[in-house]
Amino acid sequence: MELSERKKKILTAVVDEYIRSAEPVGSKTIAETAGLGCSSATIRNELAELVTLGYLEQPHTSAGRIPTPVGYRMYVNELMQRQRLSIEETEEINSKLGERLRQLDHLISDIGSIASQLTNYPALALAAPAPSTIKRFDLIYIDANTFIIVAMLSGNTVKNKLVHLPVSVGQDVIQRLSSVFNANFTNVTEDKISPLVIRAAERAADDTMGLVAVIASFAIEILTEAQVSESYVSGANRLLGLPEFRDPEKAHALMSFLADSEHLRGLPGPNMGDESEVRVLIGPENVADELRDSSVIVASYDAGDNTRGIIGVVGPTRMDYSKVAAKLSLIASALSQRLGGGGTPPPGLNNKLIIKDIGDTHGQ
Amino acid sequence: MELSERKKKILTAVVDEYIRSAEPVGSKTIAETAGLGCSSATIRNELAELVTLGYLEQPHTSAGRIPTPVGYRMYVNELMQRQRLSIEETEEINSKLGERLRQLDHLISDIGSIASQLTNYPALALAAPAPSTIKRFDLIYIDANTFIIVAMLSGNTVKNKLVHLPVSVGQDVIQRLSSVFNANFTNVTEDKISPLVIRAAERAADDTMGLVAVIASFAIEILTEAQVSESYVSGANRLLGLPEFRDPEKAHALMSFLADSEHLRGLPGPNMGDESEVRVLIGPENVADELRDSSVIVASYDAGDNTRGIIGVVGPTRMDYSKVAAKLSLIASALSQRLGGGGTPPPGLNNKLIIKDIGDTHGQ
DNA sequence: TATTAGCACTCGTAAAGAGAGAGTGCCAAT
DNA sequence: ATTGGCACTCTCTCTTTACGAGTGCTAATA
């Protein structure tokens, strides 16, 4: 059944007011603020109906109304006015992003902390990289006992590793190994690197010292690693500022849940489409039990490297959906633009050259 | 003035009991548990003296006693018996560390989360790398528009960066650049790389495209980066399980403090010696106001690369100093052994070869 | 028929009071 | 020096009371 126009207005007013105040909303408040020309008694009748329809509920008999998850859902889908961020807010987001993205290190966690700062809710940031292959190997000869492996992945990610040998090898051996590897282990996914292939390569390289096996295990390692999704939560402490988490039990439960990155992996559900739309999961719509009283808003962006990143925030069901969604959407599209494949390049140190990123290896 | 033997015993009993129960300790409890052969009345007299001496205080006139920071300090310095961890606990620490250190990535933050798990307090992990220089450069030619810079630092850290050029250069140019760099920018600290030196190198390399400047800025960048200390806090949510943080205000204040990594940098004070001793900062001994009601226990370890790492935990002044200190000490020495310069090498994938680490670079 | 005013009723919360219990401080006895 | 005893203090909890916000219902009104 479709709601009457007035019911919609009232529902909207309840949600808006409850989002603002965190207190049950009474009929009188609505009569005064919502500006529909009728008395509180009329509102009361309507409210009673909205309760029986399942959009609102009363914490106890003589309190005001608060929205149910169904009510929020209706609000999010149909009622709320898509917020246009003020120029200041847009400016703030852009400048924060620009600042942080200049140093491209720790990208994912940084993005999370930006989102958290901008929304004032705990934020989560995930990256779900696509399976990748190695495009080319280079071995840098350092001395008779040491060389560096540099591998360039399909997404143009570069990884390196320092290898010490207890035996001496000549520069020629390194060279030969390098070509063997480029011949055998490029453009294959991790599961294709079987002991059989390694054996074959060993023969080809005339390798008696197990060098091939080591480099192969390195290859497997970085390919596996590239598929492990990273996840971060930033600003969990912000929960404690919210009235719904005045109870330390609740705060503890949710924060502990968020602290375990295992839980986050499965969060945004399977159909995380690549549309840049913002998704809202309200209360019980979340699969995780710990989130049944909370809402999650996520947006995804093109992170380059064939990967999509996800940023989101977690908060009480009483969340400023409109504003948060708008902000996340803006952040996501800004990120897509800066990081994504087709977009404009990030501002470089030098406009003649584009430097792509930094990686490091701690040796001893 | 030196405390009498009995006063020491009583003070110890108060601290032990208060650490256990988080409730003010009464004379009767001590008479029963501490097993010195005297009545509660005697204890009361002694307690009263300990209060005037500043070791104990009463929350209110008719409550039991709780230790003051001075009392805790006395306890930590002289009274507490250095805890010997049980075999199970030692085993747990070793196995947890072994597990995590196998994948050597994200080392520092992982160490923090291990420490947090093992102590059940929020843990912080910092790395304070020493200033380093670049030992050698390698430029890997990919195609006419692309190359990878690989730089090996004094601590054998390897960093890399993918550079795209909007102009084509030949392999010979790359080669020449490489030798120019190895001639001019190795074994110097960051502040030595002045525009003057860059200008000189540009002339030497016959560089008209600003390539030298770019690589130089890369050099500056990684050297700067190598000096930026990383810091992580793990398990902040554990605070909420402690009775002293039942009040959300307090929890919020401390967690927000910990969430800001800026604050952590200065934490362990200036004289962070390299002795492997565990340091305890009790309540007001902390410089930061937010920590005036809390205690911090830190240990440092040799992280290889000429760097020392710091792990520590934060908790209420009522902390199990003895056990936490023992655990941190064990963790620190285990880490020193595995990561440190002189120690035994970490378990490799292959006992013939030692692989040193992984780094990565995300390109697009 | 929809709206409104009025009023009794409900329920949660804050303030106030009573009682219990734990623990102290002190005194007199040992 | 130590101890038992006892009055006193203070907090914590439970109950009571009062209040107020908000409702639901009914009867009057447009």
Coordinates of C-alpha atoms in Angstrom, one line a residue, chain B residues 100-295:
Chain B
R100 CA 53.0 -14.0 12.3
L101 CA 56.6 -13.5 11.5
R102 CA 56.5 -16.1 8.8
Q103 CA 54.8 -13.6 6.6
L104 CA 57.1 -10.7 7.2
D105 CA 54.8 -8.1 5.8
H106 CA 53.1 -5.4 7.8
L107 CA 55.5 -6.3 10.4
I108 CA 55.1 -3.4 12.8
S109 CA 51.4 -3.3 13.0
D110 CA 51.3 -7.1 13.4
I111 CA 53.6 -7.0 16.2
G112 CA 51.4 -4.5 17.9
S113 CA 48.4 -6.7 17.5
I114 CA 50.2 -9.7 18.9
A115 CA 51.3 -7.7 21.9
S116 CA 47.7 -6.7 22.4
Q117 CA 46.4 -10.2 22.1
L118 CA 48.9 -11.5 24.5
T119 CA 48.5 -8.9 27.2
N120 CA 44.8 -8.1 26.7
Y121 CA 45.6 -4.4 26.7
P122 CA 45.7 -1.9 23.9
A123 CA 49.2 -2.1 22.4
L124 CA 51.3 0.3 20.5
A125 CA 54.0 -0.4 18.2
L126 CA 56.5 2.1 16.9
A127 CA 59.5 1.9 14.7
A128 CA 62.1 4.6 14.9
P129 CA 64.4 4.0 12.0
A130 CA 67.9 5.5 11.9
P131 CA 68.8 8.0 9.2
S132 CA 69.9 6.1 6.2
T133 CA 71.6 6.6 2.9
I134 CA 71.2 5.0 -0.5
K135 CA 73.8 2.3 -1.1
R136 CA 73.1 1.8 -4.8
F137 CA 70.7 2.6 -7.5
D138 CA 69.4 0.4 -10.3
L139 CA 67.2 1.5 -13.1
I140 CA 65.3 -1.2 -14.9
Y141 CA 64.4 -0.4 -18.4
I142 CA 60.8 -1.5 -19.2
D143 CA 60.1 0.2 -22.5
A144 CA 60.8 3.6 -24.1
N145 CA 58.5 5.3 -21.7
T146 CA 58.8 3.4 -18.6
F147 CA 61.4 2.3 -16.1
I148 CA 61.7 1.2 -12.5
I149 CA 63.9 2.8 -10.0
V150 CA 65.3 0.3 -7.4
A151 CA 67.2 1.8 -4.6
M152 CA 69.0 -0.1 -1.9
L153 CA 69.4 1.7 1.4
S154 CA 72.1 1.5 4.0
G155 CA 70.1 -0.8 6.1
N156 CA 69.6 -3.1 3.1
T157 CA 66.1 -1.9 2.7
V158 CA 65.1 -1.9 -0.9
K159 CA 62.6 0.5 -2.3
N160 CA 61.2 0.8 -5.8
K161 CA 59.2 3.1 -7.9
L162 CA 57.7 2.9 -11.3
V163 CA 58.2 5.9 -13.5
H164 CA 56.3 6.8 -16.7
L165 CA 57.8 9.2 -19.1
P166 CA 55.8 11.2 -21.6
V167 CA 58.9 11.2 -23.8
S168 CA 60.8 8.3 -25.2
V169 CA 64.3 7.5 -24.0
G170 CA 66.7 4.8 -25.1
Q171 CA 68.1 2.1 -23.0
D172 CA 71.5 3.8 -23.2
V173 CA 70.1 6.9 -21.5
I174 CA 68.8 4.9 -18.7
Q175 CA 72.2 3.2 -18.3
R176 CA 74.0 6.5 -18.2
L177 CA 71.6 7.9 -15.7
S178 CA 72.2 4.9 -13.6
S179 CA 75.9 5.4 -13.4
V180 CA 75.5 9.1 -12.8
F181 CA 73.3 8.4 -9.9
N182 CA 75.6 5.8 -8.4
A183 CA 78.4 8.3 -8.7
N184 CA 76.6 11.2 -7.2
F185 CA 73.8 10.2 -4.8
T186 CA 75.0 7.1 -3.0
N187 CA 76.1 7.2 0.6
V188 CA 74.8 10.6 1.3
T189 CA 72.0 11.6 3.7
E190 CA 68.9 13.3 2.5
D191 CA 70.0 16.8 3.5
K192 CA 73.1 16.5 1.3
I193 CA 71.0 16.3 -1.9
S194 CA 70.8 20.0 -2.7
P195 CA 69.7 21.7 -5.9
L196 CA 73.3 22.4 -6.6
V197 CA 74.3 18.8 -6.6
I198 CA 71.4 18.0 -8.8
R199 CA 72.3 20.7 -11.2
A200 CA 75.9 19.2 -11.4
A201 CA 74.6 15.7 -11.9
E202 CA 72.3 17.0 -14.7
R203 CA 75.3 18.4 -16.5
A204 CA 77.2 15.2 -16.0
A205 CA 74.4 13.1 -17.4
D206 CA 73.8 15.5 -20.2
D207 CA 70.2 15.5 -19.1
T208 CA 67.8 17.9 -20.8
M209 CA 64.6 16.3 -19.8
G210 CA 64.7 16.7 -16.0
L211 CA 65.2 13.0 -15.5
V212 CA 67.9 13.5 -13.0
A213 CA 65.7 15.9 -11.0
V214 CA 63.0 13.3 -10.8
I215 CA 65.2 10.5 -9.6
A216 CA 66.8 12.9 -7.2
S217 CA 63.4 13.8 -5.8
F218 CA 62.7 10.1 -5.5
A219 CA 65.9 9.7 -3.6
I220 CA 65.0 12.5 -1.2
E221 CA 61.5 11.0 -0.8
I222 CA 62.6 7.6 0.2
L223 CA 65.3 8.8 2.5
T224 CA 62.8 11.1 4.2
E225 CA 60.3 8.2 4.3
A226 CA 62.8 5.9 5.9
Q227 CA 63.1 8.3 8.8
V228 CA 59.4 8.8 9.4
S229 CA 58.5 6.5 12.2
E230 CA 55.6 4.3 11.8
S231 CA 53.2 3.8 14.7
Y232 CA 50.2 1.7 15.2
V233 CA 47.7 1.0 18.0
S234 CA 46.0 -2.3 18.2
G235 CA 43.2 -3.6 20.3
A236 CA 42.1 -0.2 21.6
N237 CA 38.7 -1.8 22.1
R238 CA 40.1 -3.8 25.0
L239 CA 39.9 -0.7 27.0
L240 CA 36.2 -1.0 27.1
G241 CA 36.4 -4.3 28.9
L242 CA 38.1 -2.7 31.9
P243 CA 36.1 -1.3 34.8
E244 CA 38.0 2.0 34.9
F245 CA 36.7 2.8 31.5
R246 CA 33.1 2.0 32.2
D247 CA 32.6 5.7 31.8
P248 CA 32.4 6.4 28.1
E249 CA 33.9 9.8 28.5
K250 CA 37.1 8.5 29.8
A251 CA 37.3 5.7 27.3
H252 CA 36.6 8.2 24.5
A253 CA 39.3 10.5 25.6
L254 CA 42.0 7.9 25.8
M255 CA 41.0 6.2 22.7
S256 CA 40.9 9.4 20.7
F257 CA 44.3 10.2 22.1
L258 CA 45.7 6.8 21.0
A259 CA 44.0 7.1 17.6
D260 CA 46.1 10.1 16.7
S261 CA 49.5 8.7 15.7
E262 CA 51.0 12.2 16.2
H263 CA 50.6 11.7 19.9
L264 CA 52.4 8.4 19.9
R265 CA 55.6 9.6 18.4
G266 CA 56.7 11.4 21.5
L267 CA 55.5 8.9 23.8
P268 CA 58.3 6.9 25.2
G269 CA 60.3 9.9 26.1
P270 CA 63.7 11.0 25.0
N271 CA 66.0 8.6 26.7
M272 CA 64.7 5.5 25.0
G273 CA 67.9 3.7 25.6
D274 CA 68.8 0.6 23.7
E275 CA 69.0 -1.5 26.7
S276 CA 66.4 -4.2 26.4
E277 CA 64.9 -3.2 29.7
V278 CA 61.2 -2.7 30.1
R279 CA 60.2 0.7 31.1
V280 CA 57.1 1.5 33.1
L281 CA 55.5 4.9 33.2
I282 CA 52.9 5.2 35.9
G283 CA 50.0 7.7 35.9
P284 CA 51.3 11.2 36.2
E285 CA 54.8 10.1 35.2
N286 CA 53.4 10.3 31.7
V287 CA 53.9 13.7 30.1
A288 CA 50.7 13.6 28.1
D289 CA 47.8 14.8 30.0
E290 CA 45.5 12.2 28.6
L291 CA 47.6 9.5 30.1
R292 CA 47.8 10.9 33.6
D293 CA 45.4 8.3 34.8
S294 CA 47.0 5.5 32.9
S295 CA 50.2 3.6 32.8

